[in-house]
Coordinates of C-alpha atoms and ligand atoms in Angstrom, one line a residue:
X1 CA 111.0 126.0 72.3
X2 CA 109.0 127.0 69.2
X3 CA 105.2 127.7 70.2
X4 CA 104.2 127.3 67.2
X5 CA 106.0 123.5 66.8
X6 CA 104.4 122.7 70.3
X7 CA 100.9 123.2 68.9
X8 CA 101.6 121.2 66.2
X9 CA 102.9 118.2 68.1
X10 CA 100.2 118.3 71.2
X11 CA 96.9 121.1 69.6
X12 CA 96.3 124.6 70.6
X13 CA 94.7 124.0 73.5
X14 CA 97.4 122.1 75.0
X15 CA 100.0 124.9 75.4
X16 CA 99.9 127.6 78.0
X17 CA 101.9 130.5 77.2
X18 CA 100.4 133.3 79.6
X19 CA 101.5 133.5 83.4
X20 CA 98.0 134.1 84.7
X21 CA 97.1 130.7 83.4
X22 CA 100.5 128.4 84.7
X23 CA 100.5 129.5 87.8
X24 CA 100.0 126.2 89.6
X25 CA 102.5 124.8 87.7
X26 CA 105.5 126.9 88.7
X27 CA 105.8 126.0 92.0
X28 CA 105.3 122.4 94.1
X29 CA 104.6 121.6 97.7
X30 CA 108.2 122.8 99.1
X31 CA 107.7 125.2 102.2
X32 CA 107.8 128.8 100.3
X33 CA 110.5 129.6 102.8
X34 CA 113.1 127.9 100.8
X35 CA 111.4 127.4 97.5
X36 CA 113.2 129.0 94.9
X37 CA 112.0 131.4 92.7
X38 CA 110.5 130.2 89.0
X39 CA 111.9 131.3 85.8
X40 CA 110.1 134.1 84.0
X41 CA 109.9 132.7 80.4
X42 CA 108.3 129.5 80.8
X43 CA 105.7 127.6 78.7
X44 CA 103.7 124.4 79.7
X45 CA 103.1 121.7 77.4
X46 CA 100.1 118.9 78.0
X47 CA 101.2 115.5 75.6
X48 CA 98.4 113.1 75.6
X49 CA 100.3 110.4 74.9
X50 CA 104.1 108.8 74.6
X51 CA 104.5 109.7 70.8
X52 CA 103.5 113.4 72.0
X53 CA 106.3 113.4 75.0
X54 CA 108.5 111.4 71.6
X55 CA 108.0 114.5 69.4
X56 CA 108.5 117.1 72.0
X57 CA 111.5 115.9 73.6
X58 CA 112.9 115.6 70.3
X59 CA 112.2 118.9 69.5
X60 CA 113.8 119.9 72.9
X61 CA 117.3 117.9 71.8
X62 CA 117.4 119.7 68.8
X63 CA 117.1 123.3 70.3
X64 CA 119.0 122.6 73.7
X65 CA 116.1 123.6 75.2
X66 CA 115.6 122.8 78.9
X67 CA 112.2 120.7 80.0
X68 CA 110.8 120.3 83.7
X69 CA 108.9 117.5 84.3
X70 CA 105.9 118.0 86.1
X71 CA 103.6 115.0 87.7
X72 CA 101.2 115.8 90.7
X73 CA 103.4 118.4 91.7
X74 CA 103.5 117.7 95.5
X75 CA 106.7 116.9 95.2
X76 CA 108.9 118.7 98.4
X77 CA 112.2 119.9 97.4
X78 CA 111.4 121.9 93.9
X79 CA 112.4 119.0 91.3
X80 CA 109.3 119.7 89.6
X81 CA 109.5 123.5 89.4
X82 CA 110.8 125.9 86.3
X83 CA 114.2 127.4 87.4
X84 CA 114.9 128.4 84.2
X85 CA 113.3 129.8 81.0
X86 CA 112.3 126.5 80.1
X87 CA 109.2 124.0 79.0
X88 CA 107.4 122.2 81.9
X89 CA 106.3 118.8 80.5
X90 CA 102.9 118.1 82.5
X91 CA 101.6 114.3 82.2
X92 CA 98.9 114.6 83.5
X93 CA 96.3 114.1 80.5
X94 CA 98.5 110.5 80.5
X95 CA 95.6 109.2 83.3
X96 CA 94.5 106.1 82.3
X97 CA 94.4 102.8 84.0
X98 CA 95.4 100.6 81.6
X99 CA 94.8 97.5 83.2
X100 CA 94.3 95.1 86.6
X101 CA 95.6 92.3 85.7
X102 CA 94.7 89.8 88.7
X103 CA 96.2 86.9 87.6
X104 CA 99.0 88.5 87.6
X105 CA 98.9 90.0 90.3
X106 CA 100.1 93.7 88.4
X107 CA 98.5 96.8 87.4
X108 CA 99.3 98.4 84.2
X109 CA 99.0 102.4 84.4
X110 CA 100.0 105.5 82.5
X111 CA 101.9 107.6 84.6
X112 CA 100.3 111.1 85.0
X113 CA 97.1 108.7 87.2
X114 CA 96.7 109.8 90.5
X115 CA 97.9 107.5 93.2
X116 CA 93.8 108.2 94.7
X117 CA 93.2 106.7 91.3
X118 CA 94.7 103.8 91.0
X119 CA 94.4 102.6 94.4
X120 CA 90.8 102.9 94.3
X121 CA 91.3 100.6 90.8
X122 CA 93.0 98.3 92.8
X123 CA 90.8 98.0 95.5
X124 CA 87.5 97.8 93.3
X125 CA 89.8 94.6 92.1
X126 CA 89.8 93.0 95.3
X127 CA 93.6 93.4 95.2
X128 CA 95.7 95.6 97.5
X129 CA 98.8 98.2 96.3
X130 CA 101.0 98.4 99.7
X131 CA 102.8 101.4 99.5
X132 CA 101.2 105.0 101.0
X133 CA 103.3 107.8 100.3
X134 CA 101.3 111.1 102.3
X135 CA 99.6 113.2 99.3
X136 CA 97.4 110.8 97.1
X137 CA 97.4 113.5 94.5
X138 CA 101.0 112.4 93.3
X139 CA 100.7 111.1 90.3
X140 CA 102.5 107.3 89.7
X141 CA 105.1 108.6 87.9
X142 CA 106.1 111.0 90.3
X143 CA 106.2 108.5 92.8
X144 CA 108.6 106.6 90.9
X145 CA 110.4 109.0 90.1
X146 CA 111.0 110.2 93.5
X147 CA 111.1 106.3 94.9
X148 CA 108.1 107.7 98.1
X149 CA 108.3 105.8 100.7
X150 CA 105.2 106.8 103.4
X151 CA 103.9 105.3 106.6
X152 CA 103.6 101.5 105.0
X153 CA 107.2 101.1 104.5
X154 CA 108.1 99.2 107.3
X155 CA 106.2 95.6 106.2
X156 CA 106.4 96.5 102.5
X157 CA 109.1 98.9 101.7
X158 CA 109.0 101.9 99.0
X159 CA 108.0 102.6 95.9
X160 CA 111.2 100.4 94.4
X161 CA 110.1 97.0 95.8
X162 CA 106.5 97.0 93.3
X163 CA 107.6 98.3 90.2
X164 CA 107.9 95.7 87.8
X165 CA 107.9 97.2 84.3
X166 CA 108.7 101.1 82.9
X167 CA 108.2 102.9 79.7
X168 CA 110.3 105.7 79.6
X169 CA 111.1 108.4 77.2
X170 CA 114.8 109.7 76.5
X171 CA 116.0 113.0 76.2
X172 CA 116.1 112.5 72.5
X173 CA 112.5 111.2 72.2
X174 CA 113.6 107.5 71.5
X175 CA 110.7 104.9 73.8
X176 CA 112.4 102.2 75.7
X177 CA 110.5 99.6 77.8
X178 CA 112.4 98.2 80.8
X179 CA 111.0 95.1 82.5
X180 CA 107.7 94.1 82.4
X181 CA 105.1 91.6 84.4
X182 CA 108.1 89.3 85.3
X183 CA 108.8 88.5 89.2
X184 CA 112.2 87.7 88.1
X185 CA 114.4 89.4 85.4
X186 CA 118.4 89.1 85.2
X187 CA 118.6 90.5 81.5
X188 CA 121.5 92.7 81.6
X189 CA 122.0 95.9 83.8
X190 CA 119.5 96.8 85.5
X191 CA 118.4 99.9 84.1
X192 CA 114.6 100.0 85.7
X193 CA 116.2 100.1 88.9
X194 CA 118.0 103.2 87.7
X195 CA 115.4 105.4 86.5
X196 CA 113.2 104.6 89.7
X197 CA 114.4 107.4 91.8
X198 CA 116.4 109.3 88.7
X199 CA 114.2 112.4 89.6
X200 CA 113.2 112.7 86.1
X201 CA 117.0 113.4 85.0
X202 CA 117.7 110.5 82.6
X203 CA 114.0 110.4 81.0
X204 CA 109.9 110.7 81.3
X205 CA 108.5 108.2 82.5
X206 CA 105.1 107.4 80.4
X207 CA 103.6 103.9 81.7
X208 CA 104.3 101.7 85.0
X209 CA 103.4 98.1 85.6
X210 CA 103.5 97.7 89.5
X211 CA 103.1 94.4 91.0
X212 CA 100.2 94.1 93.5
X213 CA 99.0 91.6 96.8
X214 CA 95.8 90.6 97.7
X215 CA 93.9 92.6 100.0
X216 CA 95.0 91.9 103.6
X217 CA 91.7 90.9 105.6
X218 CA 91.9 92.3 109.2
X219 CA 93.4 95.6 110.6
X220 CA 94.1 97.3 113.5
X221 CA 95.3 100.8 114.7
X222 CA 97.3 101.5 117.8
X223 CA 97.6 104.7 119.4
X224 CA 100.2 104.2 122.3
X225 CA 100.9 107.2 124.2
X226 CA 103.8 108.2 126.6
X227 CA 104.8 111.1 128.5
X228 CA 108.8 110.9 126.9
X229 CA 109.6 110.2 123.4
X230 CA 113.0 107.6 124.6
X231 CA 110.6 105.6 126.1
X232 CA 108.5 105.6 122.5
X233 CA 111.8 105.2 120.7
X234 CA 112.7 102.4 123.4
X235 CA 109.4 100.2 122.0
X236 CA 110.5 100.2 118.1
X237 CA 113.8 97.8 118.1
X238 CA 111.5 95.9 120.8
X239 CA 108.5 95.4 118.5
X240 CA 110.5 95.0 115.0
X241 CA 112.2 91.8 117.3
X242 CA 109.4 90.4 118.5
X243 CA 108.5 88.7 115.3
X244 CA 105.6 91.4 114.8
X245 CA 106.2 93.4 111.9
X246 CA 103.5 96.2 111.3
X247 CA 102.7 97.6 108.2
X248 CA 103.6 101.3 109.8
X249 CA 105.1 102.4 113.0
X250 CA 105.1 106.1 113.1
X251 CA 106.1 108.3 115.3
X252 CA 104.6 111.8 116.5
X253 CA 104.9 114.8 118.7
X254 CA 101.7 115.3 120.3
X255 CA 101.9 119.5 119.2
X256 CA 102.2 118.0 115.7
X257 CA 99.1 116.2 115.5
X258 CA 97.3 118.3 117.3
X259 CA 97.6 120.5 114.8
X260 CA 96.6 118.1 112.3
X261 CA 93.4 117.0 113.3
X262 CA 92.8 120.9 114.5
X263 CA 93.4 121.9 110.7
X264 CA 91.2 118.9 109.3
X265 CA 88.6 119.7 112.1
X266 CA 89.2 116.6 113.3
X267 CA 89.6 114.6 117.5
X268 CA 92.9 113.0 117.9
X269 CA 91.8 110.2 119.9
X270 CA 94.3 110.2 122.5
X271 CA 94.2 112.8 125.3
X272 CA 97.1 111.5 127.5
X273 CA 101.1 112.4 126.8
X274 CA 103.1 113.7 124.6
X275 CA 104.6 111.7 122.4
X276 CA 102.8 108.5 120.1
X277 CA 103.5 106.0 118.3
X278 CA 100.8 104.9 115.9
X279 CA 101.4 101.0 115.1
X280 CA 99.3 99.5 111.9
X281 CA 98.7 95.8 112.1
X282 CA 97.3 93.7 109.7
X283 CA 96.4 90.2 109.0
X284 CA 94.6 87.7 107.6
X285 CA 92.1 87.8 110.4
X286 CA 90.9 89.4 113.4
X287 CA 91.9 87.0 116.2
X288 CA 95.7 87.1 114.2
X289 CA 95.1 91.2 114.2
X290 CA 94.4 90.8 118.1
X291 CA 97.6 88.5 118.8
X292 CA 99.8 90.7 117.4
X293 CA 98.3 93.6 119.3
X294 CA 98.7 92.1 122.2
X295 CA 102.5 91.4 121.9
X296 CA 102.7 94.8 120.8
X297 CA 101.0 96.2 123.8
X298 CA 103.0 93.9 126.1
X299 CA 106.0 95.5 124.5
X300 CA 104.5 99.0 124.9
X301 CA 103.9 98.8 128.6
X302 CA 107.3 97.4 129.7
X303 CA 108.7 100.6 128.1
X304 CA 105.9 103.0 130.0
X305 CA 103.7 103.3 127.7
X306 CA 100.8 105.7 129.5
X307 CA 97.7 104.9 127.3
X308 CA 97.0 102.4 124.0
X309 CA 94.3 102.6 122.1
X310 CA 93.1 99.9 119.1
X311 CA 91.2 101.3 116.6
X312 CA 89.0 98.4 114.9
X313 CA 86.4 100.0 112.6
X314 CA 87.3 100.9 108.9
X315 CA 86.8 104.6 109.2
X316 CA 87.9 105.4 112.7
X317 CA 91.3 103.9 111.0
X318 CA 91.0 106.1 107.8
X319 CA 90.5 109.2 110.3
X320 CA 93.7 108.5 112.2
X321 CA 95.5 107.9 109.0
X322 CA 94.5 111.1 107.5
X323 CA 95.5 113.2 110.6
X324 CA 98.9 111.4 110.4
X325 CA 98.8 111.8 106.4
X326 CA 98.2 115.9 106.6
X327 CA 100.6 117.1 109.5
X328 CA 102.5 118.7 106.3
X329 CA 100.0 120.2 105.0
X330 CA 98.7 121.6 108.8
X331 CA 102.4 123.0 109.7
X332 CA 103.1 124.2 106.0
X333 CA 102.5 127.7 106.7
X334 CA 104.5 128.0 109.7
X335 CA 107.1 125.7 108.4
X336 CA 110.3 127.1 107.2
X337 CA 111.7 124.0 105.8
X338 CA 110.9 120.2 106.6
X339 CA 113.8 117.6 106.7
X340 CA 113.9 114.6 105.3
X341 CA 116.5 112.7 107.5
X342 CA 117.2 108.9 107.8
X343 CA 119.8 107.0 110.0
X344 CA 119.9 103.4 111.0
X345 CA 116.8 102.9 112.6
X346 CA 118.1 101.7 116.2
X347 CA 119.5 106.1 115.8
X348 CA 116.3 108.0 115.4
X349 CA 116.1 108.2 119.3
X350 CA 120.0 109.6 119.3
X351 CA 119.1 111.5 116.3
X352 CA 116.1 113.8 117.6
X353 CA 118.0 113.9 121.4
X354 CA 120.4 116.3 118.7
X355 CA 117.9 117.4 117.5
X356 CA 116.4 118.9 120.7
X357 CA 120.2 119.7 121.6
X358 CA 120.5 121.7 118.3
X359 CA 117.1 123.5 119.0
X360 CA 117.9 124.9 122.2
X361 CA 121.1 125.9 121.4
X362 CA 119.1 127.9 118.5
X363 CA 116.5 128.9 120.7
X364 CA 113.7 127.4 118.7
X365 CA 111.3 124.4 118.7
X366 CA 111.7 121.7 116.4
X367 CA 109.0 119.4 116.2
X368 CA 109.3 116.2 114.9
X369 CA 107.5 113.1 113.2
X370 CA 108.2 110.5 111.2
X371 CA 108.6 106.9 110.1
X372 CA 110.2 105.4 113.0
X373 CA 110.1 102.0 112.1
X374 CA 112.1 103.0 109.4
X375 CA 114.6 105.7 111.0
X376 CA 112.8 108.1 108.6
X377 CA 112.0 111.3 110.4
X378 CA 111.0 114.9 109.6
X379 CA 112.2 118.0 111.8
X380 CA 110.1 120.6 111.1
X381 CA 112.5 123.8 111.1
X382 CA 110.0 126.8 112.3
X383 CA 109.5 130.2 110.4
X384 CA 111.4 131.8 113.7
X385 CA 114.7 130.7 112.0
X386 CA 113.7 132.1 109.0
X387 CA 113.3 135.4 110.5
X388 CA 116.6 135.1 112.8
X389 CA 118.1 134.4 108.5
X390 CA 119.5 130.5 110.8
X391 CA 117.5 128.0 108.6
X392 CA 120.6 126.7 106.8
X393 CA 122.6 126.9 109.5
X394 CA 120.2 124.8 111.7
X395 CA 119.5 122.5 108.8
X396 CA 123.3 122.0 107.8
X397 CA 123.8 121.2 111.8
X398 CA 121.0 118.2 112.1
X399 CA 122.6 116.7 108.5
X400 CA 125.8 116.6 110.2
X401 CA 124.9 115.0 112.9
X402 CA 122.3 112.4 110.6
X403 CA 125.6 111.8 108.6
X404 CA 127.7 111.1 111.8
X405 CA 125.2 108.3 112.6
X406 CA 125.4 106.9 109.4
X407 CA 122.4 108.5 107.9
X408 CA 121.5 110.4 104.5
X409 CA 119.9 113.9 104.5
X410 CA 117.0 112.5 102.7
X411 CA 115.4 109.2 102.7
X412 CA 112.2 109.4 101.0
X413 CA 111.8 113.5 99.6
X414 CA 114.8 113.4 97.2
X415 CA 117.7 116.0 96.4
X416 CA 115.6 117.9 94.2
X417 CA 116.8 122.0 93.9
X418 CA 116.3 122.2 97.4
X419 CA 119.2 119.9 99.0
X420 CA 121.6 120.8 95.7
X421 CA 123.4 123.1 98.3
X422 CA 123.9 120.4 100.6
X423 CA 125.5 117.6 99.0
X424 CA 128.7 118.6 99.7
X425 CA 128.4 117.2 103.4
X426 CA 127.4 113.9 102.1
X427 CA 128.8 110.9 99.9
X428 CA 132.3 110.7 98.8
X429 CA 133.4 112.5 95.3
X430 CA 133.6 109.9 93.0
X431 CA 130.1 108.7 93.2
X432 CA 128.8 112.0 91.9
X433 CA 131.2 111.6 89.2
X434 CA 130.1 107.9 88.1
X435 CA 126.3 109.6 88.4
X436 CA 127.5 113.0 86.1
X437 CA 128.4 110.2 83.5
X438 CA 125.3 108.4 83.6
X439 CA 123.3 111.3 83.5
X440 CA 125.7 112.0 80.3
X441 CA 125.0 108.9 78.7
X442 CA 121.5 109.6 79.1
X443 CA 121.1 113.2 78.1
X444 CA 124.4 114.5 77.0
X445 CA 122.4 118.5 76.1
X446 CA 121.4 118.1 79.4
X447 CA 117.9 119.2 78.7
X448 CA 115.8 117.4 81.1
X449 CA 115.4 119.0 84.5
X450 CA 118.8 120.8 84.9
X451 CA 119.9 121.8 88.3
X452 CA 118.1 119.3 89.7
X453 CA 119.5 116.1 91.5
X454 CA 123.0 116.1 90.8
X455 CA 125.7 118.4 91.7
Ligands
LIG1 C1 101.1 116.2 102.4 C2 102.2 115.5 101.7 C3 102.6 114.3 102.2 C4 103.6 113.6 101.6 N1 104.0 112.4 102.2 C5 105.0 111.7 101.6 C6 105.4 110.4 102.1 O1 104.8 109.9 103.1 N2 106.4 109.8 101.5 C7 107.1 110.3 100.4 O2 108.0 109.6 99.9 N3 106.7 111.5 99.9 C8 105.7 112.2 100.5 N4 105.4 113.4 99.9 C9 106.1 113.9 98.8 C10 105.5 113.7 97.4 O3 104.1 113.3 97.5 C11 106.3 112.6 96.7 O4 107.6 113.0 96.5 C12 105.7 112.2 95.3 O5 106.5 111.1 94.8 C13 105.8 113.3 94.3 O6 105.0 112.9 93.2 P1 104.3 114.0 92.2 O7 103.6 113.2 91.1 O8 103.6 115.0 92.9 O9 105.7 114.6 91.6 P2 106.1 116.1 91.3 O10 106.1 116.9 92.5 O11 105.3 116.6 90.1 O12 107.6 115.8 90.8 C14 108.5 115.3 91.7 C15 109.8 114.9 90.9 O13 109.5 113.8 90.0 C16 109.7 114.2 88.6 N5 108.7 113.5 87.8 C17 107.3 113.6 88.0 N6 106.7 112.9 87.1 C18 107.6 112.3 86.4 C19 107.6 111.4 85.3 N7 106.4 110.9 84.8 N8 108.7 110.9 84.7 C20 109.9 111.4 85.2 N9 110.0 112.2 86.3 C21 108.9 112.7 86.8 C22 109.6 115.7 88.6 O14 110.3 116.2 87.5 C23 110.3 116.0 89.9 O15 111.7 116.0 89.8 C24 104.3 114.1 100.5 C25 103.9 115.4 100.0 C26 102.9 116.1 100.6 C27 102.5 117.4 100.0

């Protein structure tokens, strides 16, 4: 695109044109093992505002001109990153909280905040935003974008469930608002549905209105610990029956957070077995906190449980969260590539048995974590198979299995550039034919982040 039409649009200061100065915004969170390589001729472009993303987008259509959209940037599987001489779009001078509006119940907010951000706007509201995707740098339109899910899915489900109203931008600059602070809303197709999780193929998102709760009261955190991960895997279906239903149930190797809290300089609380579950209750009071605990302990036991522990106070809570919340970041560098796999959630035991199969027929170690409640998990493929030149082969082995269960090779990270390669083993051929015509519809120059989503 034109430089000099950029400054125009957006102000000198706003364009980066030398590589020294864009660095962080060529590559994303994906493990550098299979992260692809950036484009060489790329320049990055800061709109302050939707009229700015209007102008430049239209600038974009005229010249064919490709555009990566770029939000927090701890995206996992490359959508974010310049593949191709191209423009990354970064919205992150779009940071304001527009508005809490507690009567509500919704927040209003431009979509390059923080999800750190708004939560704590929430919160200073006496009001409560469920969802808790991993990395609170993401920014809110990222998150839509990519649909996170996170730990809290299990009582509250993803990103999809809260989002109540979108302004997005189209590939040929024209504004459209979708929905807005309505809790129901049959008027026509529903296109907001569509662009949550579009990965930023059919537009930019510029401003989200997210429906809120009020903050739960009482909370408790379980550590339950055993010394085999069936008899963990046993106590899910058990405690999603009972009539419990946490707000996480997460499971964990013990290696893997281990090397969490190790790399935060942190004490994992529990010293016995070697594999957890971490159970997050809530309610709207202790003694209803303590009930539920109980069941869930009962439950626990019966399947062999070796240890549970309850954390009560605030911040020994926050600790545990946070050791759960960076096992990513703590394995990154000896992490090849980290799955994304989902299956019914009665599988995830059958799934990581395969997965141990598959490991020792590769003569590796997998370890594994994930939303268990959810039958979300995330093998961690090791830099040995990168070495031994076998991390597509491994990975392409533990999707066909996910697949054979009825599963999808990603259930919360997306396709991205990363998983391109892969679709082939999933979904039938017309489907990516009905999305190739929607993406058409959308952005017929295909300008906005090619090669990324969509075979
Ligand atoms: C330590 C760690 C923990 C994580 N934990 C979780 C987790 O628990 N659950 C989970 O689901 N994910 C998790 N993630 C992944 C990541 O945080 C999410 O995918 C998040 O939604 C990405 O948001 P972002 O703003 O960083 O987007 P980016 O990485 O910048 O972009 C991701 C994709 O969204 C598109 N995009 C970004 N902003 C917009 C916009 N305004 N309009 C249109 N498209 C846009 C980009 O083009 C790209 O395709 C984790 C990541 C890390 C590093």
């Amino acid at each position: 695109m034109n430089i000099n039409n950029l400054r125009d649009i957006v102000g000198n200061d706003w364009v980066i044109t030398k590589r020294d100065q864009m660095e962080s915004y060529l590559v994303d969170e994906t493990a550098p093992a299979v992260r692809p390589k950036p484009a060489e001729n790329v320049i990055v472009v800061k709109p302050a505002n939707s009229q700015e993303i209007s102008a430049i987008l239209k600038l974009a259509n005229k010249d064919k001109s490709p555009v990566f959209i770029r939000g927090g940037g701890t995206g996992l599987c490359a959508g974010a990153m310049p593949i191709i001489d191209s423009t990354v779009l970064s919205m992150e001078r779009l940071d304001k909280v527009i508005e809490v509006d507690k009567d509500n119940l919704m927040v209003v907010v431009e979509a390059g905040v923080t999800l750190e951000k708004m939560l704590k706007a929430v919160e200073d509201a006496g009001l409560f935003f469920p969802p808790h995707p991993g990395d609170e740098g993401a920014q809110v339109g990222g998150l839509v974008a990519c649909n996170a899910g996170g730990a809290r899915a299990v009582k509250y489900g993803v990103i999809r469930n809260y989002v109540k109203g979108l302004e997005v931008i189209l590939p040929n600059g024209e504004i459209v608002n979708l929905g807005g602070k309505l809790l129901k809303n049959n008027q026509g197709l529903d296109l907001l549905q569509l662009i949550i999780h579009s990965e930023g193929i059919l537009g930019v998102i510029s401003k989200v209105i997210f429906r809120l709760y009020p903050k739960v009261s009482s909370s408790g955190t379980m550590i339950i610990t055993y010394d085999n991960r069936h008899n963990a895997m046993e106590s899910v279906p058990m405690i999603l029956r009972s009539g419990v239903m946490p707000l996480a149930i997460e499971y964990m190797d013990r290696t893997v957070i281990e090397t969490s809290a190790e790399y935060l300089g942190m004490q994992w609380p529990a010293t016995q077995g070697i594999a957890y579950l971490m159970v997050i209750l809530t309610g709207a009071n202790d003694d209803e906190v303590y009930l539920q605990a109980e069941q869930v302990s009962n439950i626990c036991t019966e399947c062999k449980s070796t240890d549970i522990l309850i954390a009560e106070r605030k911040d020994e809570q926050s600790a545990i969260l946070k050791m759960r919340s960076e096992i990513y970041s703590a394995m990154k560098d000896k992490t090849a590539d980290i799955l994304d796999v989902t299956v019914p959630p009665n599988s995830v035991g059958v799934i990581m048995d395969r997965v141990d199969d598959i490991a020792r027929y590769f003569d590796t170690t997998i370890p594994m974590y994930g939303h268990a409640g959810d039958g979300n998990f995330h093998p961690h493929l090791m830099n040995d198979l990168r070495d031994k030149g076998k991390v597509r082969e491994v990975k392409r082995e533990i999707y066909k299995e996910a697949i054979k269960l009825g599963g999808v090779i990603t259930g919360e990270h997306g396709i991205g550039v990363i998983r391109i390669s892969e679709l082939d083993l999933c979904l039938e051929t017309k489907p990516w034919e009905l999305m190739r015509g929607i993406k058409n519809v959308f952005d017929p120059n295909n300008i906005l982040n090619p090669g990324v989503a969509i075979l």
